[in-house]
Tab-separated table of C-alpha atoms and ligand atoms in Angstrom:
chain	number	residue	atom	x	y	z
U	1	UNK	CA	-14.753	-3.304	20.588
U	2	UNK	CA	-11.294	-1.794	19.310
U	3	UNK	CA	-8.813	-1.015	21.962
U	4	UNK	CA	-5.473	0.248	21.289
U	5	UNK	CA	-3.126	0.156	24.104
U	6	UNK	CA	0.418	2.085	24.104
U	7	UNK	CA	0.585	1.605	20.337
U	8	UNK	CA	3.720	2.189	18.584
U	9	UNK	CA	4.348	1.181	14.621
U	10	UNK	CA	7.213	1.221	13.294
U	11	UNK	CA	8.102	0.741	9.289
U	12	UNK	CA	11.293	-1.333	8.213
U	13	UNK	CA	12.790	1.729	6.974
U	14	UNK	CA	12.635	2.787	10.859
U	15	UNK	CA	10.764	6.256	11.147
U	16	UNK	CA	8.265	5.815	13.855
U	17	UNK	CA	5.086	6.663	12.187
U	18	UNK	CA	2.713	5.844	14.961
U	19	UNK	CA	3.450	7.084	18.653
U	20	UNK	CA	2.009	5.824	22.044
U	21	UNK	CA	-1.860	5.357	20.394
U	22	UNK	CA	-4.470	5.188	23.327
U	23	UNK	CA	-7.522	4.641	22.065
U	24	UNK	CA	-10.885	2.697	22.898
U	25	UNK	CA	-13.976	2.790	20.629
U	26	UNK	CA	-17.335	1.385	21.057
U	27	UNK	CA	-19.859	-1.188	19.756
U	28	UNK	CA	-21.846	0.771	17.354
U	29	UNK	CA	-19.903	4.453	17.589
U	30	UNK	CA	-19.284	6.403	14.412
U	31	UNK	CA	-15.641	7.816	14.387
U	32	UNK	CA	-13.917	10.311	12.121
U	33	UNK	CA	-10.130	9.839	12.031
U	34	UNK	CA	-8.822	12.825	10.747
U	35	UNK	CA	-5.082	14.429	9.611
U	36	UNK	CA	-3.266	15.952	7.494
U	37	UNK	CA	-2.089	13.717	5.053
U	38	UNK	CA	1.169	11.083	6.535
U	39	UNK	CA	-0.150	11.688	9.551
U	40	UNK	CA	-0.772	8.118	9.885
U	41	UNK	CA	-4.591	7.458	9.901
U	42	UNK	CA	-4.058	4.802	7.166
U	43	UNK	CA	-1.454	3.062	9.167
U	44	UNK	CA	-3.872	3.187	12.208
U	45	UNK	CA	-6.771	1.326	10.047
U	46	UNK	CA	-4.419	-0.985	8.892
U	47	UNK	CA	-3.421	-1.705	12.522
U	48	UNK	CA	-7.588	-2.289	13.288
U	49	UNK	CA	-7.896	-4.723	9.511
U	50	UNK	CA	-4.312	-6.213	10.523
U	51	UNK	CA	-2.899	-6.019	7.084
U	52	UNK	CA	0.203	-4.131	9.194
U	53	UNK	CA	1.017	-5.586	12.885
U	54	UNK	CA	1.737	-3.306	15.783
U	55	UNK	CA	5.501	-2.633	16.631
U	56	UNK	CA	4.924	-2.081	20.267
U	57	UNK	CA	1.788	-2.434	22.941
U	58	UNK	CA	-1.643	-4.225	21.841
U	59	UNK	CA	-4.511	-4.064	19.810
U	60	UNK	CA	-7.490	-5.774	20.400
U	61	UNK	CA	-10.958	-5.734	18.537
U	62	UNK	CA	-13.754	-7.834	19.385
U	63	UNK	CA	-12.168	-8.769	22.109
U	64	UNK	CA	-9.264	-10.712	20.743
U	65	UNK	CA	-5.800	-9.701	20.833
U	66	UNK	CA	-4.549	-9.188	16.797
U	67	UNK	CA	-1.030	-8.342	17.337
U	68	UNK	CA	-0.509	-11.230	17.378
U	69	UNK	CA	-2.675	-13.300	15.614
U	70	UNK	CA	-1.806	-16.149	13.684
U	71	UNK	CA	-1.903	-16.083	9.527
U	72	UNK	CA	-4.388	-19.102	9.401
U	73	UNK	CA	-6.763	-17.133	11.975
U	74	UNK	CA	-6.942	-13.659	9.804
U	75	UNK	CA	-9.160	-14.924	7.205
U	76	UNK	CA	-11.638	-15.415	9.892
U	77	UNK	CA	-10.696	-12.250	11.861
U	78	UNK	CA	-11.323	-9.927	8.821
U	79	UNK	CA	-14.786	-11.119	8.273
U	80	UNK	CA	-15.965	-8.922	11.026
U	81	UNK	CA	-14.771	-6.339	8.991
U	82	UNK	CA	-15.443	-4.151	5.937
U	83	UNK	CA	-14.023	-2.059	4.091
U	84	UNK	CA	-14.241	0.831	2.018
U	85	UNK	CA	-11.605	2.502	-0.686
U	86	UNK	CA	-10.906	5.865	-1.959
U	87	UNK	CA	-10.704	4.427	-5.057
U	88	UNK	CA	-13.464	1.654	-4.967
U	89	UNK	CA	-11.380	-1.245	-5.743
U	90	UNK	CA	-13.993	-2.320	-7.966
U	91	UNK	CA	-13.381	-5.271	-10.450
U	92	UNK	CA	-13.872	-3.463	-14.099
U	93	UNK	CA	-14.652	-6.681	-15.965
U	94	UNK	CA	-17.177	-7.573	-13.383
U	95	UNK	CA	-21.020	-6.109	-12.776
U	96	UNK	CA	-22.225	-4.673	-10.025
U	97	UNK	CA	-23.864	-7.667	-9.030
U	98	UNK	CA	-20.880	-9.778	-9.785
U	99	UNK	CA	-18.439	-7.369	-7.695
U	100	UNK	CA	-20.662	-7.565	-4.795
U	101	UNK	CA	-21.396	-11.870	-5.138
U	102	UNK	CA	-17.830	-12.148	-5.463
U	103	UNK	CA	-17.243	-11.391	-1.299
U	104	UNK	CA	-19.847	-14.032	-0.161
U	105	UNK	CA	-18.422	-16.302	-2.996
U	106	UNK	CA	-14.522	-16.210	-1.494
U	107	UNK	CA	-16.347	-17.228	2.294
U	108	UNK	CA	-18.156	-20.148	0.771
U	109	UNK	CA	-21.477	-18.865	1.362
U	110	UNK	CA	-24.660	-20.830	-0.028
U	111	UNK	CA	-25.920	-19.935	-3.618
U	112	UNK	CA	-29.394	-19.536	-2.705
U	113	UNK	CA	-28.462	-16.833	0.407
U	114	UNK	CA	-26.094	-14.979	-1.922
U	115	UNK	CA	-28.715	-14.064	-4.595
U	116	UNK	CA	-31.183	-12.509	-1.609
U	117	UNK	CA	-28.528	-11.111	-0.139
U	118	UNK	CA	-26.309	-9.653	-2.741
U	119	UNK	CA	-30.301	-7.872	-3.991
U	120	UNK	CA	-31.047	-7.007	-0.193
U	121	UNK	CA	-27.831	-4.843	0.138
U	122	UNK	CA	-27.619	-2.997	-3.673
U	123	UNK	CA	-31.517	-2.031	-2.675
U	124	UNK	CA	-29.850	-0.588	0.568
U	125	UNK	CA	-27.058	1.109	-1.034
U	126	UNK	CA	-29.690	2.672	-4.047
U	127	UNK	CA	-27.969	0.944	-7.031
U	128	UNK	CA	-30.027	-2.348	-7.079
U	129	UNK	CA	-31.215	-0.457	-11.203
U	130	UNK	CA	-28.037	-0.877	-12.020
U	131	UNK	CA	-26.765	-4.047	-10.800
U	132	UNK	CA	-26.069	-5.173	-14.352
U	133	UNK	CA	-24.084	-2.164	-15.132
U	134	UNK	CA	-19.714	-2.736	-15.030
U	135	UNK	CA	-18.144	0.047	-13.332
U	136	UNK	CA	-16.941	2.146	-16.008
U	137	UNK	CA	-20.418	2.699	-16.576
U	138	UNK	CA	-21.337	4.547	-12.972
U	139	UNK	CA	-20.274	7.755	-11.927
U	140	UNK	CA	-17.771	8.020	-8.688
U	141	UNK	CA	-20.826	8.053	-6.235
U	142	UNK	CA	-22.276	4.750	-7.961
U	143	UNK	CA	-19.133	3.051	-7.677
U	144	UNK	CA	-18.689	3.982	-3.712
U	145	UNK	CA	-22.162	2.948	-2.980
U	146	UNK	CA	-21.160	-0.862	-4.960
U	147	UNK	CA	-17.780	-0.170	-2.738
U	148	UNK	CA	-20.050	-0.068	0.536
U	149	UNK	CA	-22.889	-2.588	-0.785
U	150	UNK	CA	-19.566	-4.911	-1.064
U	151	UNK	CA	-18.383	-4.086	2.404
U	152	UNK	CA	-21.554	-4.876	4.052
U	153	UNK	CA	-22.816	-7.775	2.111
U	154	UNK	CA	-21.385	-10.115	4.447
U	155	UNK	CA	-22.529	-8.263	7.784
U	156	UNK	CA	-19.244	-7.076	9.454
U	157	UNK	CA	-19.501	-5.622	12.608
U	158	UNK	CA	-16.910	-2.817	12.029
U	159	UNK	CA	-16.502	-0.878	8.588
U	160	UNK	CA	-13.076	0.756	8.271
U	161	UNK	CA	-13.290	3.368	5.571
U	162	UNK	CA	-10.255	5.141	4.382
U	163	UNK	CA	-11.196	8.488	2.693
U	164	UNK	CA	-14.001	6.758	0.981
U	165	UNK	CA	-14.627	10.615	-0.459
U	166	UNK	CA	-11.487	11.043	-1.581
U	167	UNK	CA	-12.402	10.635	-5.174
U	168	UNK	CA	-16.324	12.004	-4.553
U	169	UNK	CA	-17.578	16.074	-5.144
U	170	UNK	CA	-19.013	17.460	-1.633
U	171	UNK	CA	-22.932	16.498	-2.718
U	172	UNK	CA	-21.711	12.217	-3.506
U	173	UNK	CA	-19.946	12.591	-0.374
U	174	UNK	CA	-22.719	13.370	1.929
U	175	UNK	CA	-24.799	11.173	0.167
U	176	UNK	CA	-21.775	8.329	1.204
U	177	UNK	CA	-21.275	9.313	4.770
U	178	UNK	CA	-25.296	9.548	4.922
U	179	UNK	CA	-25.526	5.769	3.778
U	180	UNK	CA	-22.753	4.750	5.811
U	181	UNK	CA	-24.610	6.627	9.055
U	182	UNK	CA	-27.418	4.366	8.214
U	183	UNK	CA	-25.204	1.297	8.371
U	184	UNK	CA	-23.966	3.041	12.106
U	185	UNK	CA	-27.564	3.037	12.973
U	186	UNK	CA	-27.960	-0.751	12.380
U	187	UNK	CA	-25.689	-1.170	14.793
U	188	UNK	CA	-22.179	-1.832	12.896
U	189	UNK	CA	-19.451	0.459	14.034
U	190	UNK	CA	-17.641	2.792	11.469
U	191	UNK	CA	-14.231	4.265	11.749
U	192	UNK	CA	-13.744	6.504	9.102
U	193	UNK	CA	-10.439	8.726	7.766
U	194	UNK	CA	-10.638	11.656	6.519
U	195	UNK	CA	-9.235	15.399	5.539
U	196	UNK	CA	-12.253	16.861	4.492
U	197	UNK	CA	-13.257	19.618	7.024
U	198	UNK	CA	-16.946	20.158	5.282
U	199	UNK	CA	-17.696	16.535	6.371
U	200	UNK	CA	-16.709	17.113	9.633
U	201	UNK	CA	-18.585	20.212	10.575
U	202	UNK	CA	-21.756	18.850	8.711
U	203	UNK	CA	-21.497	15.321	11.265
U	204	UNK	CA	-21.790	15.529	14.566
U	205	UNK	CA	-19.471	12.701	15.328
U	206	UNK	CA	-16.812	11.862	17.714
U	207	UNK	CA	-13.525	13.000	16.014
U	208	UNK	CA	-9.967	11.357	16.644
U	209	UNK	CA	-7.216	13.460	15.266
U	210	UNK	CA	-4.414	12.261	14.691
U	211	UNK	CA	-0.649	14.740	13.557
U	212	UNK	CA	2.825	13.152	12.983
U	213	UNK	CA	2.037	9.991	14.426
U	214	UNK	CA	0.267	11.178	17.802
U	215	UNK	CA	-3.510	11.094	18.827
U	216	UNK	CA	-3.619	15.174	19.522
U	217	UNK	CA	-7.256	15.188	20.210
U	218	UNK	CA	-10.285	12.607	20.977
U	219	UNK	CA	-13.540	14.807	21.221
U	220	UNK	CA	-15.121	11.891	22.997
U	221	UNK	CA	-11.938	12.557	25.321
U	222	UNK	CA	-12.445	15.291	26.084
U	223	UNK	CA	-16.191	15.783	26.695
U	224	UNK	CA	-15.229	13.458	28.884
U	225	UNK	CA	-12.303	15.152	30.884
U	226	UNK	CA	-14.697	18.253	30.823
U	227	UNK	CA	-17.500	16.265	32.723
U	228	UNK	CA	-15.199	14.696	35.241
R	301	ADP	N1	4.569	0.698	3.919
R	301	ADP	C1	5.220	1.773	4.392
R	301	ADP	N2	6.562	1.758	4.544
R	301	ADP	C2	7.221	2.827	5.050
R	301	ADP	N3	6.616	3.969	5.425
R	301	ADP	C3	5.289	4.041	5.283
R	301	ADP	C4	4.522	2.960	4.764
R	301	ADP	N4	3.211	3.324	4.762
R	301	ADP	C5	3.181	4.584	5.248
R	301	ADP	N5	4.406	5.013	5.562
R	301	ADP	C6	4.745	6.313	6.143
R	301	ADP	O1	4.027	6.487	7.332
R	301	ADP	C7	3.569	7.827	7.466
R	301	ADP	C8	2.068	7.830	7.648
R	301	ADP	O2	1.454	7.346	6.454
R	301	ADP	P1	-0.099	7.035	6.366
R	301	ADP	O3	-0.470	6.144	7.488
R	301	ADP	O4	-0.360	6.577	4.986
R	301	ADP	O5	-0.728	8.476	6.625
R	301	ADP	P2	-2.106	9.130	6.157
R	301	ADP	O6	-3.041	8.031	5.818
R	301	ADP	O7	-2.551	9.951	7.335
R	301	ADP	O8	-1.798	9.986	4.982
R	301	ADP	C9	4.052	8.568	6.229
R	301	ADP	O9	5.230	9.247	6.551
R	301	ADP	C10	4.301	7.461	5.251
R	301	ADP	O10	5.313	7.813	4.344
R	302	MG	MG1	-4.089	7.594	4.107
């Protein structure tokens, strides 16, 4: 599903901020990437939603090869994918509804399908009450669940969420990473970054961590390595 093979990245300025990346995740697995922060989980996600290319070895996800992709191809590419901010990336002068309508608008979807749709996923995400509400009017939780509802509303396979709990108290979090282990159980895979150590020892999940660039431990590994 995503397979990173002998990944380097490397940023104009030079400094080599991902190392020799290894990694191979699943259809349907639930991963926290975790680091301190410049470690370089966000440049990792960006590597998987292609907004940055790889500077050396591959990276394939779905089973096409994105390092190389061409521009006219990505729009299609990053369908597959959602994703989810820290800080919600929420349009302020837009509802709920409207913020979530506006991703199936950009693809061109049907009228008629967006409406059942756009309700179908703000019922799933428990803010459907407020889809008339504008985002200055929902607390940080609200606006993460709109954040996911608009991630999902056009049925990616992957979800890439960069410290989507950043901005959240430890209660909204769980109540985030519990929505978004729903979504996992429908089948769509989740990678998911991370520094918050209560979130990890309250999920049982496979853990990638990642420290100056490196992949220093894989817990999937390394079950693995203990087993063989
Ligand atoms: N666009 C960029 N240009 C140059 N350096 C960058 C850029 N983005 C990130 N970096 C550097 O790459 C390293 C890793 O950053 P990042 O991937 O954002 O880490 P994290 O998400 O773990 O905090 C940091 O040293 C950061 O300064
Ligand atoms: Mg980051």
């Amino acid at each position: 599903m995503i397979k990173f093979t002998c990944v380097d990245k490397m940023y104009p300025d030079g400094n080599k901020t991902l190392k020799n990346i290894n990694l191979k995740i699943d259809k349907g697995e639930f991963v926290f990437l975790v680091g301190r922060s410049g470690a370089g989980k966000s440049t990792l996600l960006k590597l998987i939603t292609r907004e940055e290319r790889a500077s050396k070895g591959s990276v394939s996800v779905l089973g096409n090869d994105i390092t190389n992709i061409k521009v006219n191809k990505l729009h299609t590419y990053r369908r597959n994918i959602g994703i989810v901010f820290q800080d919600f990336k929420l349009l302020k002068d837009k509802t709920v509804y409207e913020n979530v309508e506006l991703a199936m608008r950009v693809i061109g979807e049907n009228p008629k399908d967006i409406k059942t749709r756009v309700m179908e996923v703000l019922q799933k995400v428990g803010i459907y009450h407020k889809c008339n509400k504008y985002p200055d009017e929902l607390s940080g939780g609200e606006c993460q669940r709109v954040g996911i509802a608009r991630a999902i509303v056009n049925k990616p396979s992957v979800i890439i969420a960069d410290e989507c709990t950043g901005n959240l108290d430890i209660e909204n979090s769980r109540k985030i990473v519990d929505l978004l282990e729903s979504i996992n159980e429908e089948g769509v895979t989740i990678v998911m970054a991370t520094h918050d150590m209560e979130i990890l020892k309250q999920y049982n999940k496979r853990i990638v961590a990642i420290d100056a660039g490196k992949i220093i431990k894989d817990t999937k590994r390394d079950q693995y390595e203990v087993i063989v």
